[in-house]
Amino acid sequence: MIAALLDRLDRVVYDWLAAHPDQLPVRMRKLVAWHYPDARLRKLYWASLNVTMGENTFPNPGLLVVNTMDTDARVTIGARVSIAPGVILITDSSPGNSPMLMRHPEVAAMVRRAPITIENDAWIGAGVIVLPGITIGGGAILGAGAVITRDVPSFAIVTGVPGRVIRSLAPVA
């Protein structure tokens, strides 16, 4: 009886969230996008937060997108991309809480705000961090824990901190 009641509650919550992604405040949408158990809802809520994903791309729980939610700092993810848990995509990075650092000329040169593009069929391993302005080529593989600081060519395998190409795969038909 309790199991049936919980199943019904789960269905009601799912149906409401699926029908009303734009009615929640931004912080709540981010929470659903980051943690909700169903990948279809995570994808729907990321779309409401300026993150587009192609067909058959579903993020695992824990995908974190640091963005300002405007058209200058978008995340575009192609089709059939595998996104492991704990991936962080950063489109906007600055020491915004420190006016002193923001005035420092060397620090100001490091402030970055730019879109991220992940092309079709990429595989993003657990805990990968992608910095602003990066393009990940189609068929690329990013090893767990890699920090991606520069563009990744198609079919490259990248590991490490900072991420380095360790091998390239031959494209397959």
PDB file of N, CA and C in Angstrom, residues 44-127:
ATOM      1  N   LEU A  44      15.425  18.337 -19.855  1.00  0.00           N
ATOM      2  CA  LEU A  44      14.407  19.371 -20.011  1.00  0.00           C
ATOM      3  C   LEU A  44      14.747  20.607 -19.188  1.00  0.00           C
ATOM      4  N   TYR A  45      15.185  20.394 -17.947  1.00  0.00           N
ATOM      5  CA  TYR A  45      15.503  21.528 -17.085  1.00  0.00           C
ATOM      6  C   TYR A  45      16.793  22.205 -17.487  1.00  0.00           C
ATOM      7  N   TRP A  46      17.781  21.471 -17.996  1.00  0.00           N
ATOM      8  CA  TRP A  46      18.978  22.132 -18.509  1.00  0.00           C
ATOM      9  C   TRP A  46      18.605  23.013 -19.690  1.00  0.00           C
ATOM     10  N   ALA A  47      17.677  22.553 -20.537  1.00  0.00           N
ATOM     11  CA  ALA A  47      17.246  23.372 -21.680  1.00  0.00           C
ATOM     12  C   ALA A  47      16.642  24.687 -21.203  1.00  0.00           C
ATOM     13  N   SER A  48      15.939  24.663 -20.066  1.00  0.00           N
ATOM     14  CA  SER A  48      15.357  25.901 -19.535  1.00  0.00           C
ATOM     15  C   SER A  48      16.419  26.823 -18.949  1.00  0.00           C
ATOM     16  N   LEU A  49      17.645  26.322 -18.825  1.00  0.00           N
ATOM     17  CA  LEU A  49      18.753  27.085 -18.251  1.00  0.00           C
ATOM     18  C   LEU A  49      19.834  27.393 -19.293  1.00  0.00           C
ATOM     19  N   ASN A  50      19.461  27.420 -20.576  1.00  0.00           N
ATOM     20  CA  ASN A  50      20.384  27.798 -21.649  1.00  0.00           C
ATOM     21  C   ASN A  50      21.416  26.727 -21.994  1.00  0.00           C
ATOM     22  N   VAL A  51      21.092  25.470 -21.739  1.00  0.00           N
ATOM     23  CA  VAL A  51      21.970  24.356 -22.087  1.00  0.00           C
ATOM     24  C   VAL A  51      21.204  23.464 -23.056  1.00  0.00           C
ATOM     25  N   THR A  52      21.658  23.391 -24.311  1.00  0.00           N
ATOM     26  CA  THR A  52      20.956  22.559 -25.282  1.00  0.00           C
ATOM     27  C   THR A  52      21.702  21.250 -25.483  1.00  0.00           C
ATOM     28  N   MET A  53      20.938  20.177 -25.631  1.00  0.00           N
ATOM     29  CA  MET A  53      21.510  18.843 -25.821  1.00  0.00           C
ATOM     30  C   MET A  53      20.822  18.168 -26.989  1.00  0.00           C
ATOM     31  N   GLY A  54      21.618  17.517 -27.828  1.00  0.00           N
ATOM     32  CA  GLY A  54      21.090  16.834 -28.996  1.00  0.00           C
ATOM     33  C   GLY A  54      20.386  15.529 -28.647  1.00  0.00           C
ATOM     34  N   GLU A  55      19.869  14.908 -29.691  1.00  0.00           N
ATOM     35  CA  GLU A  55      19.135  13.661 -29.554  1.00  0.00           C
ATOM     36  C   GLU A  55      20.006  12.571 -28.931  1.00  0.00           C
ATOM     37  N   ASN A  56      19.407  11.807 -28.059  1.00  0.00           N
ATOM     38  CA  ASN A  56      20.062  10.682 -27.367  1.00  0.00           C
ATOM     39  C   ASN A  56      21.249  11.109 -26.506  1.00  0.00           C
ATOM     40  N   THR A  57      21.254  12.351 -26.075  1.00  0.00           N
ATOM     41  CA  THR A  57      22.215  12.817 -25.078  1.00  0.00           C
ATOM     42  C   THR A  57      21.445  13.045 -23.797  1.00  0.00           C
ATOM     43  N   PHE A  58      21.855  12.348 -22.755  1.00  0.00           N
ATOM     44  CA  PHE A  58      21.213  12.505 -21.459  1.00  0.00           C
ATOM     45  C   PHE A  58      22.304  12.600 -20.403  1.00  0.00           C
ATOM     46  N   PRO A  59      22.312  13.673 -19.637  1.00  0.00           N
ATOM     47  CA  PRO A  59      23.365  13.840 -18.627  1.00  0.00           C
ATOM     48  C   PRO A  59      23.116  12.965 -17.402  1.00  0.00           C
ATOM     49  N   ASN A  60      24.164  12.425 -16.857  1.00  0.00           N
ATOM     50  CA  ASN A  60      24.059  11.723 -15.585  1.00  0.00           C
ATOM     51  C   ASN A  60      23.833  12.733 -14.468  1.00  0.00           C
ATOM     52  N   PRO A  61      23.360  12.269 -13.313  1.00  0.00           N
ATOM     53  CA  PRO A  61      23.202  13.199 -12.179  1.00  0.00           C
ATOM     54  C   PRO A  61      24.540  13.840 -11.838  1.00  0.00           C
ATOM     55  N   GLY A  62      24.460  15.066 -11.366  1.00  0.00           N
ATOM     56  CA  GLY A  62      25.664  15.751 -10.930  1.00  0.00           C
ATOM     57  C   GLY A  62      26.318  16.613 -11.987  1.00  0.00           C
ATOM     58  N   LEU A  63      25.745  16.672 -13.209  1.00  0.00           N
ATOM     59  CA  LEU A  63      26.272  17.620 -14.188  1.00  0.00           C
ATOM     60  C   LEU A  63      26.030  19.013 -13.634  1.00  0.00           C
ATOM     61  N   LEU A  64      27.086  19.798 -13.520  1.00  0.00           N
ATOM     62  CA  LEU A  64      26.982  21.161 -13.019  1.00  0.00           C
ATOM     63  C   LEU A  64      27.401  22.106 -14.134  1.00  0.00           C
ATOM     64  N   VAL A  65      26.539  23.054 -14.453  1.00  0.00           N
ATOM     65  CA  VAL A  65      26.849  24.057 -15.465  1.00  0.00           C
ATOM     66  C   VAL A  65      26.900  25.406 -14.768  1.00  0.00           C
ATOM     67  N   VAL A  66      28.061  26.038 -14.823  1.00  0.00           N
ATOM     68  CA  VAL A  66      28.239  27.359 -14.232  1.00  0.00           C
ATOM     69  C   VAL A  66      28.105  28.343 -15.378  1.00  0.00           C
ATOM     70  N   ASN A  67      26.926  28.999 -15.420  1.00  0.00           N
ATOM     71  CA  ASN A  67      26.677  29.954 -16.499  1.00  0.00           C
ATOM     72  C   ASN A  67      25.876  31.136 -15.975  1.00  0.00           C
ATOM     73  N   THR A  68      25.835  32.175 -16.780  1.00  0.00           N
ATOM     74  CA  THR A  68      25.092  33.371 -16.385  1.00  0.00           C
ATOM     75  C   THR A  68      23.720  33.423 -17.037  1.00  0.00           C
ATOM     76  N   MET A  69      23.369  32.356 -17.754  1.00  0.00           N
ATOM     77  CA  MET A  69      22.056  32.223 -18.368  1.00  0.00           C
ATOM     78  C   MET A  69      21.729  33.300 -19.391  1.00  0.00           C
ATOM     79  N   ASP A  70      22.705  33.729 -20.143  1.00  0.00           N
ATOM     80  CA  ASP A  70      22.398  34.647 -21.231  1.00  0.00           C
ATOM     81  C   ASP A  70      22.954  34.071 -22.528  1.00  0.00           C
ATOM     82  N   THR A  71      22.715  34.739 -23.620  1.00  0.00           N
ATOM     83  CA  THR A  71      23.111  34.179 -24.906  1.00  0.00           C
ATOM     84  C   THR A  71      24.618  34.219 -25.138  1.00  0.00           C
ATOM     85  N   ASP A  72      25.357  34.966 -24.352  1.00  0.00           N
ATOM     86  CA  ASP A  72      26.811  35.019 -24.529  1.00  0.00           C
ATOM     87  C   ASP A  72      27.536  33.831 -23.914  1.00  0.00           C
ATOM     88  N   ALA A  73      26.897  33.114 -23.040  1.00  0.00           N
ATOM     89  CA  ALA A  73      27.589  32.031 -22.338  1.00  0.00           C
ATOM     90  C   ALA A  73      26.757  30.758 -22.399  1.00  0.00           C
ATOM     91  N   ARG A  74      26.486  30.295 -23.582  1.00  0.00           N
ATOM     92  CA  ARG A  74      25.673  29.099 -23.784  1.00  0.00           C
ATOM     93  C   ARG A  74      26.517  27.832 -23.731  1.00  0.00           C
ATOM     94  N   VAL A  75      25.825  26.737 -23.461  1.00  0.00           N
ATOM     95  CA  VAL A  75      26.425  25.414 -23.578  1.00  0.00           C
ATOM     96  C   VAL A  75      25.615  24.667 -24.628  1.00  0.00           C
ATOM     97  N   THR A  76      26.307  24.180 -25.655  1.00  0.00           N
ATOM     98  CA  THR A  76      25.665  23.412 -26.714  1.00  0.00           C
ATOM     99  C   THR A  76      26.318  22.045 -26.758  1.00  0.00           C
ATOM    100  N   ILE A  77      25.496  21.016 -26.576  1.00  0.00           N
ATOM    101  CA  ILE A  77      25.977  19.640 -26.544  1.00  0.00           C
ATOM    102  C   ILE A  77      25.289  18.892 -27.674  1.00  0.00           C
ATOM    103  N   GLY A  78      26.062  18.217 -28.495  1.00  0.00           N
ATOM    104  CA  GLY A  78      25.542  17.521 -29.661  1.00  0.00           C
ATOM    105  C   GLY A  78      24.771  16.254 -29.316  1.00  0.00           C
ATOM    106  N   ALA A  79      24.548  15.442 -30.330  1.00  0.00           N
ATOM    107  CA  ALA A  79      23.793  14.199 -30.200  1.00  0.00           C
ATOM    108  C   ALA A  79      24.697  13.061 -29.717  1.00  0.00           C
ATOM    109  N   ARG A  80      24.094  12.141 -28.989  1.00  0.00           N
ATOM    110  CA  ARG A  80      24.743  10.898 -28.540  1.00  0.00           C
ATOM    111  C   ARG A  80      25.986  11.134 -27.697  1.00  0.00           C
ATOM    112  N   VAL A  81      25.999  12.208 -26.933  1.00  0.00           N
ATOM    113  CA  VAL A  81      27.132  12.505 -26.055  1.00  0.00           C
ATOM    114  C   VAL A  81      26.913  11.807 -24.717  1.00  0.00           C
ATOM    115  N   SER A  82      27.928  11.109 -24.240  1.00  0.00           N
ATOM    116  CA  SER A  82      27.871  10.441 -22.941  1.00  0.00           C
ATOM    117  C   SER A  82      28.489  11.363 -21.902  1.00  0.00           C
ATOM    118  N   ILE A  83      27.704  11.728 -20.897  1.00  0.00           N
ATOM    119  CA  ILE A  83      28.162  12.645 -19.857  1.00  0.00           C
ATOM    120  C   ILE A  83      28.097  11.916 -18.522  1.00  0.00           C
ATOM    121  N   ALA A  84      29.254  11.619 -17.957  1.00  0.00           N
ATOM    122  CA  ALA A  84      29.329  10.880 -16.700  1.00  0.00           C
ATOM    123  C   ALA A  84      28.958  11.773 -15.514  1.00  0.00           C
ATOM    124  N   PRO A  85      28.785  11.193 -14.332  1.00  0.00           N
ATOM    125  CA  PRO A  85      28.470  11.995 -13.142  1.00  0.00           C
ATOM    126  C   PRO A  85      29.601  12.952 -12.772  1.00  0.00           C
ATOM    127  N   GLY A  86      29.208  14.081 -12.193  1.00  0.00           N
ATOM    128  CA  GLY A  86      30.180  15.015 -11.633  1.00  0.00           C
ATOM    129  C   GLY A  86      30.914  15.889 -12.629  1.00  0.00           C
ATOM    130  N   VAL A  87      30.430  15.986 -13.851  1.00  0.00           N
ATOM    131  CA  VAL A  87      31.069  16.836 -14.860  1.00  0.00           C
ATOM    132  C   VAL A  87      30.711  18.299 -14.562  1.00  0.00           C
ATOM    133  N   ILE A  88      31.685  19.199 -14.728  1.00  0.00           N
ATOM    134  CA  ILE A  88      31.472  20.626 -14.501  1.00  0.00           C
ATOM    135  C   ILE A  88      31.820  21.378 -15.788  1.00  0.00           C
ATOM    136  N   LEU A  89      30.843  22.123 -16.303  1.00  0.00           N
ATOM    137  CA  LEU A  89      31.040  22.956 -17.492  1.00  0.00           C
ATOM    138  C   LEU A  89      30.951  24.409 -17.049  1.00  0.00           C
ATOM    139  N   ILE A  90      32.032  25.169 -17.230  1.00  0.00           N
ATOM    140  CA  ILE A  90      32.114  26.535 -16.726  1.00  0.00           C
ATOM    141  C   ILE A  90      32.159  27.503 -17.904  1.00  0.00           C
ATOM    142  N   THR A  91      31.118  28.330 -18.053  1.00  0.00           N
ATOM    143  CA  THR A  91      31.113  29.318 -19.133  1.00  0.00           C
ATOM    144  C   THR A  91      31.440  30.720 -18.629  1.00  0.00           C
ATOM    145  N   ASP A  92      31.480  30.882 -17.325  1.00  0.00           N
ATOM    146  CA  ASP A  92      31.681  32.206 -16.747  1.00  0.00           C
ATOM    147  C   ASP A  92      32.549  32.047 -15.503  1.00  0.00           C
ATOM    148  N   SER A  93      33.751  32.605 -15.533  1.00  0.00           N
ATOM    149  CA  SER A  93      34.667  32.439 -14.410  1.00  0.00           C
ATOM    150  C   SER A  93      35.346  33.767 -14.088  1.00  0.00           C
ATOM    151  N   SER A  94      35.190  34.199 -12.847  1.00  0.00           N
ATOM    152  CA  SER A  94      35.858  35.427 -12.396  1.00  0.00           C
ATOM    153  C   SER A  94      35.876  35.455 -10.872  1.00  0.00           C
ATOM    154  N   PRO A  95      36.766  36.268 -10.293  1.00  0.00           N
ATOM    155  CA  PRO A  95      36.759  36.453  -8.841  1.00  0.00           C
ATOM    156  C   PRO A  95      35.780  37.566  -8.469  1.00  0.00           C
ATOM    157  N   GLY A  96      34.551  37.460  -8.932  1.00  0.00           N
ATOM    158  CA  GLY A  96      33.560  38.519  -8.822  1.00  0.00           C
ATOM    159  C   GLY A  96      33.314  39.037  -7.412  1.00  0.00           C
ATOM    160  N   ASN A  97      33.608  38.258  -6.387  1.00  0.00           N
ATOM    161  CA  ASN A  97      33.396  38.711  -5.011  1.00  0.00           C
ATOM    162  C   ASN A  97      34.539  39.572  -4.495  1.00  0.00           C
ATOM    163  N   SER A  98      35.581  39.709  -5.274  1.00  0.00           N
ATOM    164  CA  SER A  98      36.740  40.472  -4.822  1.00  0.00           C
ATOM    165  C   SER A  98      37.009  41.654  -5.758  1.00  0.00           C
ATOM    166  N   PRO A  99      36.516  42.836  -5.411  1.00  0.00           N
ATOM    167  CA  PRO A  99      36.805  44.012  -6.247  1.00  0.00           C
ATOM    168  C   PRO A  99      38.304  44.268  -6.392  1.00  0.00           C
ATOM    169  N   MET A 100      39.062  43.969  -5.339  1.00  0.00           N
ATOM    170  CA  MET A 100      40.507  44.182  -5.400  1.00  0.00           C
ATOM    171  C   MET A 100      41.130  43.307  -6.495  1.00  0.00           C
ATOM    172  N   LEU A 101      40.766  42.012  -6.523  1.00  0.00           N
ATOM    173  CA  LEU A 101      41.312  41.140  -7.562  1.00  0.00           C
ATOM    174  C   LEU A 101      40.815  41.546  -8.947  1.00  0.00           C
ATOM    175  N   MET A 102      39.573  41.966  -9.050  1.00  0.00           N
ATOM    176  CA  MET A 102      39.032  42.372 -10.351  1.00  0.00           C
ATOM    177  C   MET A 102      39.782  43.579 -10.919  1.00  0.00           C
ATOM    178  N   ARG A 103      40.345  44.426 -10.052  1.00  0.00           N
ATOM    179  CA  ARG A 103      41.109  45.587 -10.522  1.00  0.00           C
ATOM    180  C   ARG A 103      42.543  45.224 -10.879  1.00  0.00           C
ATOM    181  N   HIS A 104      43.016  44.071 -10.450  1.00  0.00           N
ATOM    182  CA  HIS A 104      44.391  43.669 -10.725  1.00  0.00           C
ATOM    183  C   HIS A 104      44.528  43.314 -12.208  1.00  0.00           C
ATOM    184  N   PRO A 105      45.470  43.953 -12.937  1.00  0.00           N
ATOM    185  CA  PRO A 105      45.546  43.745 -14.384  1.00  0.00           C
ATOM    186  C   PRO A 105      45.831  42.290 -14.786  1.00  0.00           C
ATOM    187  N   GLU A 106      46.645  41.573 -14.014  1.00  0.00           N
ATOM    188  CA  GLU A 106      46.931  40.181 -14.371  1.00  0.00           C
ATOM    189  C   GLU A 106      45.712  39.296 -14.143  1.00  0.00           C
ATOM    190  N   VAL A 107      44.956  39.569 -13.111  1.00  0.00           N
ATOM    191  CA  VAL A 107      43.752  38.790 -12.835  1.00  0.00           C
ATOM    192  C   VAL A 107      42.668  39.128 -13.855  1.00  0.00           C
ATOM    193  N   ALA A 108      42.521  40.402 -14.157  1.00  0.00           N
ATOM    194  CA  ALA A 108      41.507  40.811 -15.135  1.00  0.00           C
ATOM    195  C   ALA A 108      41.711  40.105 -16.475  1.00  0.00           C
ATOM    196  N   ALA A 109      42.963  39.835 -16.840  1.00  0.00           N
ATOM    197  CA  ALA A 109      43.253  39.140 -18.092  1.00  0.00           C
ATOM    198  C   ALA A 109      42.816  37.676 -18.049  1.00  0.00           C
ATOM    199  N   MET A 110      42.633  37.109 -16.842  1.00  0.00           N
ATOM    200  CA  MET A 110      42.212  35.716 -16.704  1.00  0.00           C
ATOM    201  C   MET A 110      40.698  35.542 -16.668  1.00  0.00           C
ATOM    202  N   VAL A 111      39.957  36.623 -16.453  1.00  0.00           N
ATOM    203  CA  VAL A 111      38.500  36.534 -16.396  1.00  0.00           C
ATOM    204  C   VAL A 111      37.992  36.107 -17.762  1.00  0.00           C
ATOM    205  N   ARG A 112      37.128  35.127 -17.769  1.00  0.00           N
ATOM    206  CA  ARG A 112      36.674  34.573 -19.041  1.00  0.00           C
ATOM    207  C   ARG A 112      35.190  34.290 -18.993  1.00  0.00           C
ATOM    208  N   ARG A 113      34.520  34.619 -20.072  1.00  0.00           N
ATOM    209  CA  ARG A 113      33.103  34.338 -20.226  1.00  0.00           C
ATOM    210  C   ARG A 113      32.882  33.981 -21.687  1.00  0.00           C
ATOM    211  N   ALA A 114      32.643  32.694 -21.952  1.00  0.00           N
ATOM    212  CA  ALA A 114      32.520  32.248 -23.338  1.00  0.00           C
ATOM    213  C   ALA A 114      31.752  30.930 -23.387  1.00  0.00           C
ATOM    214  N   PRO A 115      31.117  30.654 -24.518  1.00  0.00           N
ATOM    215  CA  PRO A 115      30.323  29.424 -24.634  1.00  0.00           C
ATOM    216  C   PRO A 115      31.185  28.169 -24.697  1.00  0.00           C
ATOM    217  N   ILE A 116      30.555  27.051 -24.414  1.00  0.00           N
ATOM    218  CA  ILE A 116      31.185  25.738 -24.535  1.00  0.00           C
ATOM    219  C   ILE A 116      30.383  24.957 -25.573  1.00  0.00           C
ATOM    220  N   THR A 117      31.102  24.279 -26.471  1.00  0.00           N
ATOM    221  CA  THR A 117      30.462  23.425 -27.471  1.00  0.00           C
ATOM    222  C   THR A 117      31.047  22.030 -27.368  1.00  0.00           C
ATOM    223  N   ILE A 118      30.163  21.047 -27.274  1.00  0.00           N
ATOM    224  CA  ILE A 118      30.571  19.642 -27.273  1.00  0.00           C
ATOM    225  C   ILE A 118      29.895  19.003 -28.476  1.00  0.00           C
ATOM    226  N   GLU A 119      30.694  18.529 -29.418  1.00  0.00           N
ATOM    227  CA  GLU A 119      30.150  17.988 -30.663  1.00  0.00           C
ATOM    228  C   GLU A 119      29.660  16.551 -30.486  1.00  0.00           C
ATOM    229  N   ASN A 120      28.988  16.035 -31.507  1.00  0.00           N
ATOM    230  CA  ASN A 120      28.361  14.711 -31.466  1.00  0.00           C
ATOM    231  C   ASN A 120      29.319  13.598 -31.042  1.00  0.00           C
ATOM    232  N   ASP A 121      28.758  12.610 -30.341  1.00  0.00           N
ATOM    233  CA  ASP A 121      29.417  11.339 -30.026  1.00  0.00           C
ATOM    234  C   ASP A 121      30.629  11.455 -29.107  1.00  0.00           C
ATOM    235  N   ALA A 122      30.759  12.569 -28.397  1.00  0.00           N
ATOM    236  CA  ALA A 122      31.853  12.690 -27.427  1.00  0.00           C
ATOM    237  C   ALA A 122      31.519  11.885 -26.175  1.00  0.00           C
ATOM    238  N   TRP A 123      32.548  11.537 -25.417  1.00  0.00           N
ATOM    239  CA  TRP A 123      32.403  10.799 -24.163  1.00  0.00           C
ATOM    240  C   TRP A 123      33.137  11.601 -23.103  1.00  0.00           C
ATOM    241  N   ILE A 124      32.382  12.131 -22.134  1.00  0.00           N
ATOM    242  CA  ILE A 124      32.943  12.977 -21.091  1.00  0.00           C
ATOM    243  C   ILE A 124      32.982  12.164 -19.804  1.00  0.00           C
ATOM    244  N   GLY A 125      34.173  11.853 -19.307  1.00  0.00           N
ATOM    245  CA  GLY A 125      34.332  11.014 -18.125  1.00  0.00           C
ATOM    246  C   GLY A 125      33.971  11.721 -16.832  1.00  0.00           C
ATOM    247  N   ALA A 126      33.825  10.940 -15.786  1.00  0.00           N
ATOM    248  CA  ALA A 126      33.429  11.447 -14.471  1.00  0.00           C
ATOM    249  C   ALA A 126      34.397  12.513 -13.968  1.00  0.00           C
ATOM    250  N   GLY A 127      33.817  13.584 -13.427  1.00  0.00           N
ATOM    251  CA  GLY A 127      34.621  14.617 -12.795  1.00  0.00           C
ATOM    252  C   GLY A 127      35.395  15.520 -13.733  1.00  0.00           C
TER     253      GLY A 127
END
